[in-house]
mmCIF file of C-alpha atoms and ligand atoms in Angstrom:
data_model
loop_
_atom_site.group_PDB
_atom_site.id
_atom_site.type_symbol
_atom_site.label_atom_id
_atom_site.label_comp_id
_atom_site.label_asym_id
_atom_site.label_seq_id
_atom_site.Cartn_x
_atom_site.Cartn_y
_atom_site.Cartn_z
ATOM 1 C CA MET A 77 -12.974 -14.545 2.790
ATOM 2 C CA ALA A 78 -9.601 -13.546 4.713
ATOM 3 C CA VAL A 79 -7.862 -10.334 3.455
ATOM 4 C CA GLU A 80 -4.935 -11.325 1.223
ATOM 5 C CA THR A 81 -3.559 -7.545 0.398
ATOM 6 C CA LEU A 82 -3.955 -4.400 2.281
ATOM 7 C CA THR A 83 -2.812 -0.662 1.218
ATOM 8 C CA ILE A 84 -1.682 1.460 3.999
ATOM 9 C CA THR A 85 -0.390 4.769 4.332
ATOM 10 C CA ARG A 86 3.515 4.560 4.364
ATOM 11 C CA PRO A 87 4.761 3.803 8.016
ATOM 12 C CA ASP A 88 7.616 5.458 9.780
ATOM 13 C CA ASP A 89 9.945 3.410 12.084
ATOM 14 C CA TRP A 90 9.877 5.565 15.728
ATOM 15 C CA HIS A 91 12.988 3.660 17.011
ATOM 16 C CA LEU A 92 16.065 2.747 14.600
ATOM 17 C CA HIS A 93 19.499 2.117 15.148
ATOM 18 C CA LEU A 94 21.460 2.803 11.830
ATOM 19 C CA ARG A 95 24.925 2.678 13.159
ATOM 20 C CA ASP A 96 27.646 4.267 10.778
ATOM 21 C CA ASP A 97 30.324 3.732 8.188
ATOM 22 C CA ALA A 98 30.229 0.349 6.322
ATOM 23 C CA MET A 99 27.206 -0.871 8.934
ATOM 24 C CA LEU A 100 25.376 2.162 7.836
ATOM 25 C CA ALA A 101 25.770 1.644 4.349
ATOM 26 C CA ALA A 102 24.810 -2.236 4.577
ATOM 27 C CA VAL A 103 21.502 -1.564 6.903
ATOM 28 C CA LEU A 104 19.715 1.540 5.456
ATOM 29 C CA PRO A 105 18.370 -0.019 2.116
ATOM 30 C CA ALA A 106 15.992 -1.948 3.986
ATOM 31 C CA THR A 107 14.384 0.604 6.007
ATOM 32 C CA ALA A 108 14.372 3.192 3.553
ATOM 33 C CA GLU A 109 13.034 0.968 0.986
ATOM 34 C CA ILE A 110 9.729 0.742 3.310
ATOM 35 C CA PHE A 111 9.499 3.434 5.854
ATOM 36 C CA GLY A 112 9.039 7.227 5.106
ATOM 37 C CA ARG A 113 10.753 8.421 8.434
ATOM 38 C CA ALA A 114 12.753 6.908 11.176
ATOM 39 C CA MET A 115 13.898 8.339 14.534
ATOM 40 C CA VAL A 116 17.610 7.403 14.348
ATOM 41 C CA MET A 117 19.144 6.535 17.704
ATOM 42 C CA PRO A 118 22.176 8.403 18.844
ATOM 43 C CA ASN A 119 24.004 5.549 20.706
ATOM 44 C CA LEU A 120 27.311 5.681 18.238
ATOM 45 C CA LYS A 121 30.440 4.682 19.549
ATOM 46 C CA VAL A 122 31.059 8.194 20.133
ATOM 47 C CA PRO A 123 27.177 9.322 21.043
ATOM 48 C CA VAL A 124 25.367 11.982 19.238
ATOM 49 C CA THR A 125 25.403 15.136 22.074
ATOM 50 C CA THR A 126 25.447 18.010 20.175
ATOM 51 C CA ALA A 127 23.842 19.610 17.290
ATOM 52 C CA ARG A 128 26.915 19.533 15.168
ATOM 53 C CA ALA A 129 27.283 15.978 15.750
ATOM 54 C CA ALA A 130 23.732 15.309 14.791
ATOM 55 C CA ALA A 131 24.056 17.370 11.532
ATOM 56 C CA ASP A 132 27.065 15.411 10.470
ATOM 57 C CA TYR A 133 25.617 12.166 11.091
ATOM 58 C CA ARG A 134 22.581 13.203 9.324
ATOM 59 C CA ALA A 135 24.877 14.173 6.092
ATOM 60 C CA ARG A 136 26.388 10.794 6.533
ATOM 61 C CA ILE A 137 23.042 9.206 6.227
ATOM 62 C CA HIS A 138 21.702 11.303 3.301
ATOM 63 C CA LYS A 139 25.042 9.852 1.704
ATOM 64 C CA ALA A 140 24.078 6.355 2.445
ATOM 65 C CA THR A 141 20.462 6.839 1.437
ATOM 66 C CA PRO A 142 19.670 4.918 -1.964
ATOM 67 C CA PRO A 143 19.281 7.239 -4.974
ATOM 68 C CA GLY A 144 15.803 8.060 -5.629
ATOM 69 C CA SER A 145 14.545 7.364 -1.965
ATOM 70 C CA ASN A 146 13.070 10.279 -0.057
ATOM 71 C CA PHE A 147 13.498 8.465 3.267
ATOM 72 C CA LYS A 148 13.909 11.235 6.090
ATOM 73 C CA PRO A 149 15.984 10.552 9.044
ATOM 74 C CA LEU A 150 14.858 12.235 12.130
ATOM 75 C CA MET A 151 17.820 12.719 14.372
ATOM 76 C CA THR A 152 17.984 12.428 18.374
ATOM 77 C CA CYS A 153 20.235 13.783 20.946
ATOM 78 C CA TYR A 154 21.826 11.576 23.452
ATOM 79 C CA LEU A 155 21.295 13.027 27.040
ATOM 80 C CA THR A 156 23.979 13.168 29.303
ATOM 81 C CA GLU A 157 24.498 15.052 32.503
ATOM 82 C CA SER A 158 26.986 17.473 31.032
ATOM 83 C CA LEU A 159 24.961 18.442 27.887
ATOM 84 C CA ASP A 160 24.741 22.046 26.925
ATOM 85 C CA PRO A 161 21.129 22.999 27.418
ATOM 86 C CA ALA A 162 21.375 25.971 24.690
ATOM 87 C CA ASP A 163 22.721 23.649 22.210
ATOM 88 C CA LEU A 164 20.018 21.247 22.743
ATOM 89 C CA ALA A 165 17.437 23.772 22.352
ATOM 90 C CA ALA A 166 18.833 25.316 19.559
ATOM 91 C CA GLY A 167 18.948 21.972 17.815
ATOM 92 C CA TYR A 168 15.305 21.139 18.554
ATOM 93 C CA ARG A 169 14.195 24.886 17.235
ATOM 94 C CA ASP A 170 15.925 24.536 14.054
ATOM 95 C CA GLY A 171 14.341 21.236 13.453
ATOM 96 C CA LEU A 172 17.841 19.414 13.617
ATOM 97 C CA PHE A 173 16.677 17.227 16.659
ATOM 98 C CA SER A 174 13.492 15.730 16.648
ATOM 99 C CA ALA A 175 13.834 14.155 20.412
ATOM 100 C CA ALA A 176 16.011 13.534 22.864
ATOM 101 C CA LYS A 177 17.192 9.905 24.135
ATOM 102 C CA TYR A 178 17.645 8.800 27.885
ATOM 103 C CA TYR A 179 19.828 5.979 28.178
ATOM 104 C CA PRO A 180 20.412 4.790 31.986
ATOM 105 C CA ALA A 181 24.222 4.755 31.998
ATOM 106 C CA GLY A 182 25.119 1.116 31.274
ATOM 107 C CA ALA A 183 21.939 -0.039 30.463
ATOM 108 C CA THR A 184 22.694 -1.426 26.763
ATOM 109 C CA THR A 185 24.608 -0.840 23.709
ATOM 110 C CA ASN A 186 27.007 2.144 23.965
ATOM 111 C CA SER A 187 25.380 3.733 26.971
ATOM 112 C CA ALA A 188 28.566 4.243 29.204
ATOM 113 C CA ALA A 189 27.902 8.200 28.734
ATOM 114 C CA GLY A 190 24.325 7.885 29.599
ATOM 115 C CA VAL A 191 22.751 9.186 32.909
ATOM 116 C CA THR A 192 23.295 7.848 36.423
ATOM 117 C CA GLY A 193 19.891 9.276 37.855
ATOM 118 C CA MET A 194 16.855 10.938 36.311
ATOM 119 C CA ARG A 195 16.734 13.522 39.214
ATOM 120 C CA ARG A 196 20.397 14.361 37.862
ATOM 121 C CA ILE A 197 19.001 15.646 34.632
ATOM 122 C CA TYR A 198 15.630 17.434 36.049
ATOM 123 C CA ARG A 199 17.187 20.898 34.866
ATOM 124 C CA LEU A 200 17.169 19.527 31.509
ATOM 125 C CA LEU A 201 13.965 18.012 31.249
ATOM 126 C CA ASP A 202 12.273 20.952 32.553
ATOM 127 C CA LEU A 203 13.795 22.558 29.420
ATOM 128 C CA LEU A 204 12.423 19.749 27.321
ATOM 129 C CA GLN A 205 8.983 20.283 28.695
ATOM 130 C CA SER A 206 8.987 23.924 28.308
ATOM 131 C CA ILE A 207 9.960 23.803 24.549
ATOM 132 C CA GLY A 208 7.662 20.853 23.744
ATOM 133 C CA MET A 209 10.640 18.459 22.960
ATOM 134 C CA PRO A 210 9.814 14.930 23.388
ATOM 135 C CA ILE A 211 12.078 12.533 25.732
ATOM 136 C CA LEU A 212 12.596 8.791 24.509
ATOM 137 C CA ILE A 213 13.043 6.889 27.669
ATOM 138 C CA HIS A 214 15.105 3.445 27.822
ATOM 139 C CA GLY A 215 13.159 2.314 30.636
ATOM 140 C CA GLU A 216 15.405 0.015 33.118
ATOM 141 C CA VAL A 217 16.947 0.284 36.048
ATOM 142 C CA VAL A 218 20.758 -1.060 35.977
ATOM 143 C CA ASP A 219 21.227 -1.967 39.682
ATOM 144 C CA LYS A 220 22.996 -5.252 40.000
ATOM 145 C CA ASP A 221 20.733 -6.528 42.699
ATOM 146 C CA VAL A 222 17.632 -6.149 40.569
ATOM 147 C CA ASP A 223 16.921 -9.077 38.318
ATOM 148 C CA VAL A 224 17.401 -8.598 34.756
ATOM 149 C CA PHE A 225 13.682 -9.578 34.140
ATOM 150 C CA ASP A 226 12.406 -7.151 36.613
ATOM 151 C CA ARG A 227 14.551 -4.008 35.524
ATOM 152 C CA GLU A 228 11.729 -2.421 33.435
ATOM 153 C CA ALA A 229 9.100 -2.559 36.315
ATOM 154 C CA VAL A 230 11.478 -1.544 38.874
ATOM 155 C CA PHE A 231 12.055 1.321 36.687
ATOM 156 C CA ILE A 232 8.436 2.056 36.451
ATOM 157 C CA GLU A 233 8.116 2.260 39.981
ATOM 158 C CA ARG A 234 11.335 4.245 41.307
ATOM 159 C CA VAL A 235 11.936 6.493 37.909
ATOM 160 C CA LEU A 236 8.931 6.869 35.549
ATOM 161 C CA GLY A 237 5.883 7.204 37.603
ATOM 162 C CA PRO A 238 7.459 9.873 39.771
ATOM 163 C CA LEU A 239 8.832 11.416 36.501
ATOM 164 C CA ARG A 240 5.021 11.516 34.932
ATOM 165 C CA LEU A 241 3.903 13.027 38.045
ATOM 166 C CA ASP A 242 6.576 15.501 38.052
ATOM 167 C CA LEU A 243 6.733 16.981 34.771
ATOM 168 C CA PRO A 244 2.976 16.770 33.658
ATOM 169 C CA ALA A 245 3.333 18.466 30.157
ATOM 170 C CA LEU A 246 6.523 16.418 29.290
ATOM 171 C CA LYS A 247 6.004 14.625 26.035
ATOM 172 C CA ILE A 248 7.211 11.010 26.903
ATOM 173 C CA VAL A 249 7.851 7.972 24.975
ATOM 174 C CA PHE A 250 8.487 4.703 26.782
ATOM 175 C CA GLU A 251 10.512 2.952 24.412
ATOM 176 C CA HIS A 252 10.365 -0.732 23.523
ATOM 177 C CA VAL A 253 8.059 -1.602 26.096
ATOM 178 C CA THR A 254 8.219 -5.263 27.090
ATOM 179 C CA THR A 255 6.062 -5.961 30.141
ATOM 180 C CA ALA A 256 2.357 -6.023 31.203
ATOM 181 C CA GLU A 257 3.315 -3.662 33.907
ATOM 182 C CA GLY A 258 4.740 -1.128 30.944
ATOM 183 C CA VAL A 259 1.600 -1.562 28.955
ATOM 184 C CA ASP A 260 -0.531 -0.680 32.020
ATOM 185 C CA PHE A 261 1.505 2.105 32.995
ATOM 186 C CA VAL A 262 1.234 3.413 29.331
ATOM 187 C CA GLU A 263 -2.520 3.062 29.247
ATOM 188 C CA SER A 264 -3.442 4.806 32.675
ATOM 189 C CA ALA A 265 -0.737 7.489 32.630
ATOM 190 C CA SER A 266 -1.672 11.061 32.716
ATOM 191 C CA GLY A 267 -0.271 13.278 30.517
ATOM 192 C CA PRO A 268 1.369 13.064 26.689
ATOM 193 C CA THR A 269 2.557 9.458 27.088
ATOM 194 C CA ALA A 270 3.098 7.002 24.581
ATOM 195 C CA ALA A 271 5.156 3.745 23.913
ATOM 196 C CA THR A 272 6.792 1.635 20.884
ATOM 197 C CA ILE A 273 6.683 -1.845 20.754
ATOM 198 C CA THR A 274 9.158 -4.402 18.722
ATOM 199 C CA PRO A 275 8.139 -7.192 16.347
ATOM 200 C CA HIS A 276 10.278 -9.235 18.012
ATOM 201 C CA HIS A 277 8.811 -8.600 21.556
ATOM 202 C CA LEU A 278 5.189 -9.213 20.047
ATOM 203 C CA MET A 279 6.344 -12.832 18.336
ATOM 204 C CA ILE A 280 8.918 -14.336 20.622
ATOM 205 C CA ASN A 281 8.983 -14.846 24.565
ATOM 206 C CA ARG A 282 11.979 -15.656 26.450
ATOM 207 C CA ASN A 283 11.921 -19.164 25.861
ATOM 208 C CA ALA A 284 13.279 -17.918 22.372
ATOM 209 C CA MET A 285 16.867 -17.427 24.058
ATOM 210 C CA PHE A 286 17.001 -21.089 25.291
ATOM 211 C CA ASP A 287 15.544 -23.029 22.445
ATOM 212 C CA GLY A 288 17.537 -26.225 22.358
ATOM 213 C CA GLY A 289 20.738 -24.232 23.302
ATOM 214 C CA LEU A 290 21.727 -20.716 23.796
ATOM 215 C CA ARG A 291 20.490 -18.249 21.213
ATOM 216 C CA PRO A 292 22.402 -15.381 20.815
ATOM 217 C CA HIS A 293 20.310 -13.751 18.023
ATOM 218 C CA ALA A 294 17.210 -13.662 20.288
ATOM 219 C CA TYR A 295 19.159 -11.508 22.838
ATOM 220 C CA CYS A 296 18.228 -7.977 23.269
ATOM 221 C CA LEU A 297 17.609 -5.192 25.518
ATOM 222 C CA PRO A 298 15.141 -5.039 27.225
ATOM 223 C CA VAL A 299 15.381 -8.799 27.313
ATOM 224 C CA LEU A 300 12.744 -10.704 26.116
ATOM 225 C CA LYS A 301 10.029 -11.551 29.028
ATOM 226 C CA ARG A 302 7.409 -14.526 30.039
ATOM 227 C CA GLU A 303 4.437 -15.342 27.516
ATOM 228 C CA ARG A 304 2.396 -13.413 29.659
ATOM 229 C CA HIS A 305 4.066 -10.155 28.937
ATOM 230 C CA ARG A 306 3.974 -11.003 25.213
ATOM 231 C CA ARG A 307 0.192 -11.446 25.182
ATOM 232 C CA ALA A 308 -0.154 -8.158 27.012
ATOM 233 C CA LEU A 309 2.222 -6.346 24.340
ATOM 234 C CA ARG A 310 0.089 -8.051 21.481
ATOM 235 C CA ALA A 311 -3.249 -6.887 22.934
ATOM 236 C CA ALA A 312 -1.830 -3.274 23.423
ATOM 237 C CA ALA A 313 -0.310 -3.015 20.037
ATOM 238 C CA THR A 314 -3.183 -4.432 18.177
ATOM 239 C CA SER A 315 -6.064 -2.537 20.343
ATOM 240 C CA GLY A 316 -6.264 0.648 18.327
ATOM 241 C CA ASN A 317 -5.114 2.845 21.525
ATOM 242 C CA PRO A 318 -3.134 5.646 19.852
ATOM 243 C CA ARG A 319 -0.584 5.620 22.509
ATOM 244 C CA PHE A 320 1.124 2.502 21.016
ATOM 245 C CA PHE A 321 3.080 2.793 17.806
ATOM 246 C CA ILE A 322 5.400 1.038 15.875
ATOM 247 C CA GLY A 323 9.300 1.311 16.890
ATOM 248 C CA THR A 324 11.329 -1.811 15.307
ATOM 249 C CA ASP A 325 14.284 -1.161 17.551
ATOM 250 C CA SER A 326 16.201 -2.994 14.846
ATOM 251 C CA ALA A 327 19.939 -3.058 16.175
ATOM 252 C CA PRO A 328 22.526 -4.579 14.001
ATOM 253 C CA HIS A 329 25.420 -6.408 15.367
ATOM 254 C CA LEU A 330 27.950 -8.355 13.309
ATOM 255 C CA ARG A 331 27.344 -12.318 13.744
ATOM 256 C CA ASN A 332 30.680 -12.982 15.534
ATOM 257 C CA LEU A 333 29.879 -10.244 18.132
ATOM 258 C CA LYS A 334 26.633 -11.928 19.153
ATOM 259 C CA GLU A 335 28.043 -15.458 18.903
ATOM 260 C CA HIS A 336 30.684 -14.527 21.311
ATOM 261 C CA ASP A 337 31.883 -14.768 25.174
ATOM 262 C CA CYS A 338 30.088 -11.596 26.166
ATOM 263 C CA GLY A 339 27.660 -11.534 23.055
ATOM 264 C CA CYS A 340 25.977 -8.023 22.052
ATOM 265 C CA ALA A 341 22.335 -7.157 22.663
ATOM 266 C CA GLY A 342 20.338 -6.342 19.842
ATOM 267 C CA ILE A 343 18.153 -7.985 17.065
ATOM 268 C CA PHE A 344 18.425 -6.605 13.415
ATOM 269 C CA ASN A 345 14.687 -6.849 11.864
ATOM 270 C CA ALA A 346 14.735 -4.028 9.481
ATOM 271 C CA PRO A 347 14.418 -6.323 6.354
ATOM 272 C CA THR A 348 11.355 -8.041 8.057
ATOM 273 C CA ALA A 349 9.779 -5.615 10.312
ATOM 274 C CA LEU A 350 6.673 -4.713 8.526
ATOM 275 C CA GLY A 351 5.899 -8.048 7.628
ATOM 276 C CA CYS A 352 6.231 -9.123 11.057
ATOM 277 C CA TYR A 353 3.731 -6.661 12.368
ATOM 278 C CA ALA A 354 1.030 -7.669 9.793
ATOM 279 C CA GLN A 355 1.622 -10.908 10.830
ATOM 280 C CA VAL A 356 0.810 -10.224 14.274
ATOM 281 C CA PHE A 357 -2.301 -8.140 13.499
ATOM 282 C CA ASP A 358 -3.374 -10.840 11.278
ATOM 283 C CA GLU A 359 -2.982 -13.654 13.862
ATOM 284 C CA GLU A 360 -4.895 -11.476 16.248
ATOM 285 C CA ASN A 361 -7.833 -10.719 13.768
ATOM 286 C CA ARG A 362 -6.814 -6.722 14.085
ATOM 287 C CA LEU A 363 -5.738 -6.268 10.639
ATOM 288 C CA GLU A 364 -8.069 -2.782 10.635
ATOM 289 C CA ASN A 365 -5.642 -1.288 13.489
ATOM 290 C CA LEU A 366 -2.287 -2.004 11.651
ATOM 291 C CA GLU A 367 -2.234 1.225 9.777
ATOM 292 C CA GLY A 368 -3.114 3.419 13.140
ATOM 293 C CA PHE A 369 -0.123 1.414 14.791
ATOM 294 C CA THR A 370 2.291 1.673 11.820
ATOM 295 C CA SER A 371 1.711 4.615 10.280
ATOM 296 C CA HIS A 372 -0.788 7.190 12.264
ATOM 297 C CA HIS A 373 -0.275 7.198 16.086
ATOM 298 C CA GLY A 374 3.374 8.177 15.638
ATOM 299 C CA PRO A 375 2.814 11.124 13.648
ATOM 300 C CA ALA A 376 -0.198 11.956 15.809
ATOM 301 C CA PHE A 377 1.951 12.151 18.886
ATOM 302 C CA TYR A 378 4.661 13.849 17.389
ATOM 303 C CA SER A 379 2.606 16.572 15.599
ATOM 304 C CA LEU A 380 3.853 15.501 12.337
ATOM 305 C CA PRO A 381 1.957 14.948 8.898
ATOM 306 C CA VAL A 382 1.383 11.190 7.658
ATOM 307 C CA ASN A 383 3.176 10.068 5.007
ATOM 308 C CA GLU A 384 1.991 10.701 1.488
ATOM 309 C CA SER A 385 2.772 7.393 -0.392
ATOM 310 C CA ARG A 386 1.582 4.184 0.579
ATOM 311 C CA VAL A 387 2.902 0.434 1.091
ATOM 312 C CA VAL A 388 1.073 -2.785 -0.220
ATOM 313 C CA LEU A 389 1.048 -5.886 2.132
ATOM 314 C CA THR A 390 0.227 -9.044 0.558
ATOM 315 C CA ARG A 391 -0.290 -12.480 2.634
ATOM 316 C CA ALA A 392 1.616 -15.356 0.935
ATOM 317 C CA VAL A 393 2.468 -18.540 2.030
ATOM 318 C CA ASP A 394 6.091 -18.763 3.345
ATOM 319 C CA VAL A 395 7.416 -15.441 2.115
ATOM 320 C CA GLN A 396 11.227 -15.573 1.545
ATOM 321 C CA CYS A 397 13.767 -13.309 3.151
ATOM 322 C CA PRO A 398 17.520 -13.705 3.282
ATOM 323 C CA GLN A 399 18.778 -14.957 6.825
ATOM 324 C CA GLU A 400 21.758 -12.934 6.740
ATOM 325 C CA LEU A 401 22.618 -9.565 5.466
ATOM 326 C CA SER A 402 26.409 -8.757 4.127
ATOM 327 C CA THR A 403 28.271 -5.946 5.060
ATOM 328 C CA SER A 404 32.144 -5.395 4.303
ATOM 329 C CA MET A 405 33.034 -6.232 7.827
ATOM 330 C CA GLY A 406 31.025 -9.560 8.161
ATOM 331 C CA THR A 407 27.381 -10.614 8.225
ATOM 332 C CA VAL A 408 24.267 -9.721 10.515
ATOM 333 C CA ARG A 409 21.460 -12.168 11.243
ATOM 334 C CA VAL A 410 18.022 -11.022 10.278
ATOM 335 C CA PHE A 411 15.175 -11.656 12.244
ATOM 336 C CA LEU A 412 12.557 -14.011 10.854
ATOM 337 C CA PRO A 413 9.685 -15.005 12.560
ATOM 338 C CA PRO A 414 9.868 -18.895 14.352
ATOM 339 C CA GLY A 415 7.075 -20.081 12.112
ATOM 340 C CA GLY A 416 7.918 -18.489 8.702
ATOM 341 C CA MET A 417 6.887 -15.149 7.402
ATOM 342 C CA SER A 418 3.301 -14.772 5.932
ATOM 343 C CA TRP A 419 3.364 -11.056 4.862
ATOM 344 C CA ARG A 420 5.547 -9.248 2.353
ATOM 345 C CA ALA A 421 5.630 -5.405 1.930
ATOM 346 C CA ARG A 422 6.169 -3.227 -0.937
ATOM 347 C CA LEU A 423 6.237 0.558 -1.419
ATOM 348 C CA LEU A 424 3.799 1.976 -4.167
ATOM 349 C CA ILE A 425 5.750 4.342 -6.376
HETATM 350 C C1 NCD B 267 20.324 -1.583 21.104
HETATM 351 C C2 NCD B 267 21.548 -1.480 20.454
HETATM 352 O O1 NCD B 267 22.393 -2.469 20.008
HETATM 353 O O2 NCD B 267 22.065 -0.377 19.941
HETATM 354 N N1 NCD B 267 20.407 -2.906 21.706
HETATM 355 C C3 NCD B 267 19.057 -3.360 21.877
HETATM 356 O O3 NCD B 267 19.423 -4.766 22.315
HETATM 357 N N2 NCD B 267 17.948 -3.228 21.628
HETATM 358 C C4 NCD B 267 20.282 -0.567 22.349
HETATM 359 C C5 NCD B 267 19.086 -0.407 22.994
HETATM 360 O O4 NCD B 267 18.001 0.339 22.004
HETATM 361 O O5 NCD B 267 18.901 -0.779 24.025
HETATM 362 ZN ZN1 ZN B 268 17.008 0.446 20.669
#
């Protein structure tokens, strides 16, 4: 008989946007309810580029955490060309920063202060390598003459491939990988290399953006790709290869800013993400590999212990989940699988 319930080690989310202020207060409970830890992205309106800013942001996250929750935010430092290396190293040594985040300037939401060329920060990368601090890379070129669907593949060729060879011991996470080329790179790269995969890139392809009309809520970056890429991602995620692990890239934007002349990139999936991953592994007949992907591979890469508590997943017919989250500033659309949800998650306490 098919598995109906599954108890797994409590997962972590290795790529999450929590935002700030009212949005933070509105979105944090969905993550804290299920995930033990989350790697919190630093792309606030004023990016988190100093240990001081990270400490302040972490305090605001703690304040917004529901009472009784032991959710732990892990902070990241937004790399810029003018960053103070001593502050970065001290922040990592003191356990304030867990990783550094690389945004190519102009690649995505709040990335204007990002880096204009990987080589311009090689000195910082040398430092990261020598202190063992991981770098989380948004892997897309931003050249106007490169087709938006090719940005990841071209980044691998021009930037990531050479970087991997130049800094062989640097711990690299290729964030939200979206292509077959990305999967191939991660599988065959030398040195400590891993990748996160989002639930939406596993569940929908680029047709979802044009399904009967323009669908802004299916727009994220890196943009959804062709079906053959989705298939490659599903094979990689469910394979049991420890180089691939969970990272939801849950990225809330208000509805009116997505349904807009120039709509924001980002899909908010925190309330449904774990159920979506379970559904994908179930559909691929690989439920036995789910716990590795959600709860073991990430901690192993970051040399952290796995969480102590556990989460129960239950298969059900047509799991109900609110389509929208209210905030004091407006609503945020929640990502739901196109054919309905078939797994629900609950933290065991
Ligand atoms: C993210 C956001 O809104 O901050 N958007 C997205 O489409 N994924 C930024 C990012 O991770 O690229
Ligand atoms: Zn992101």
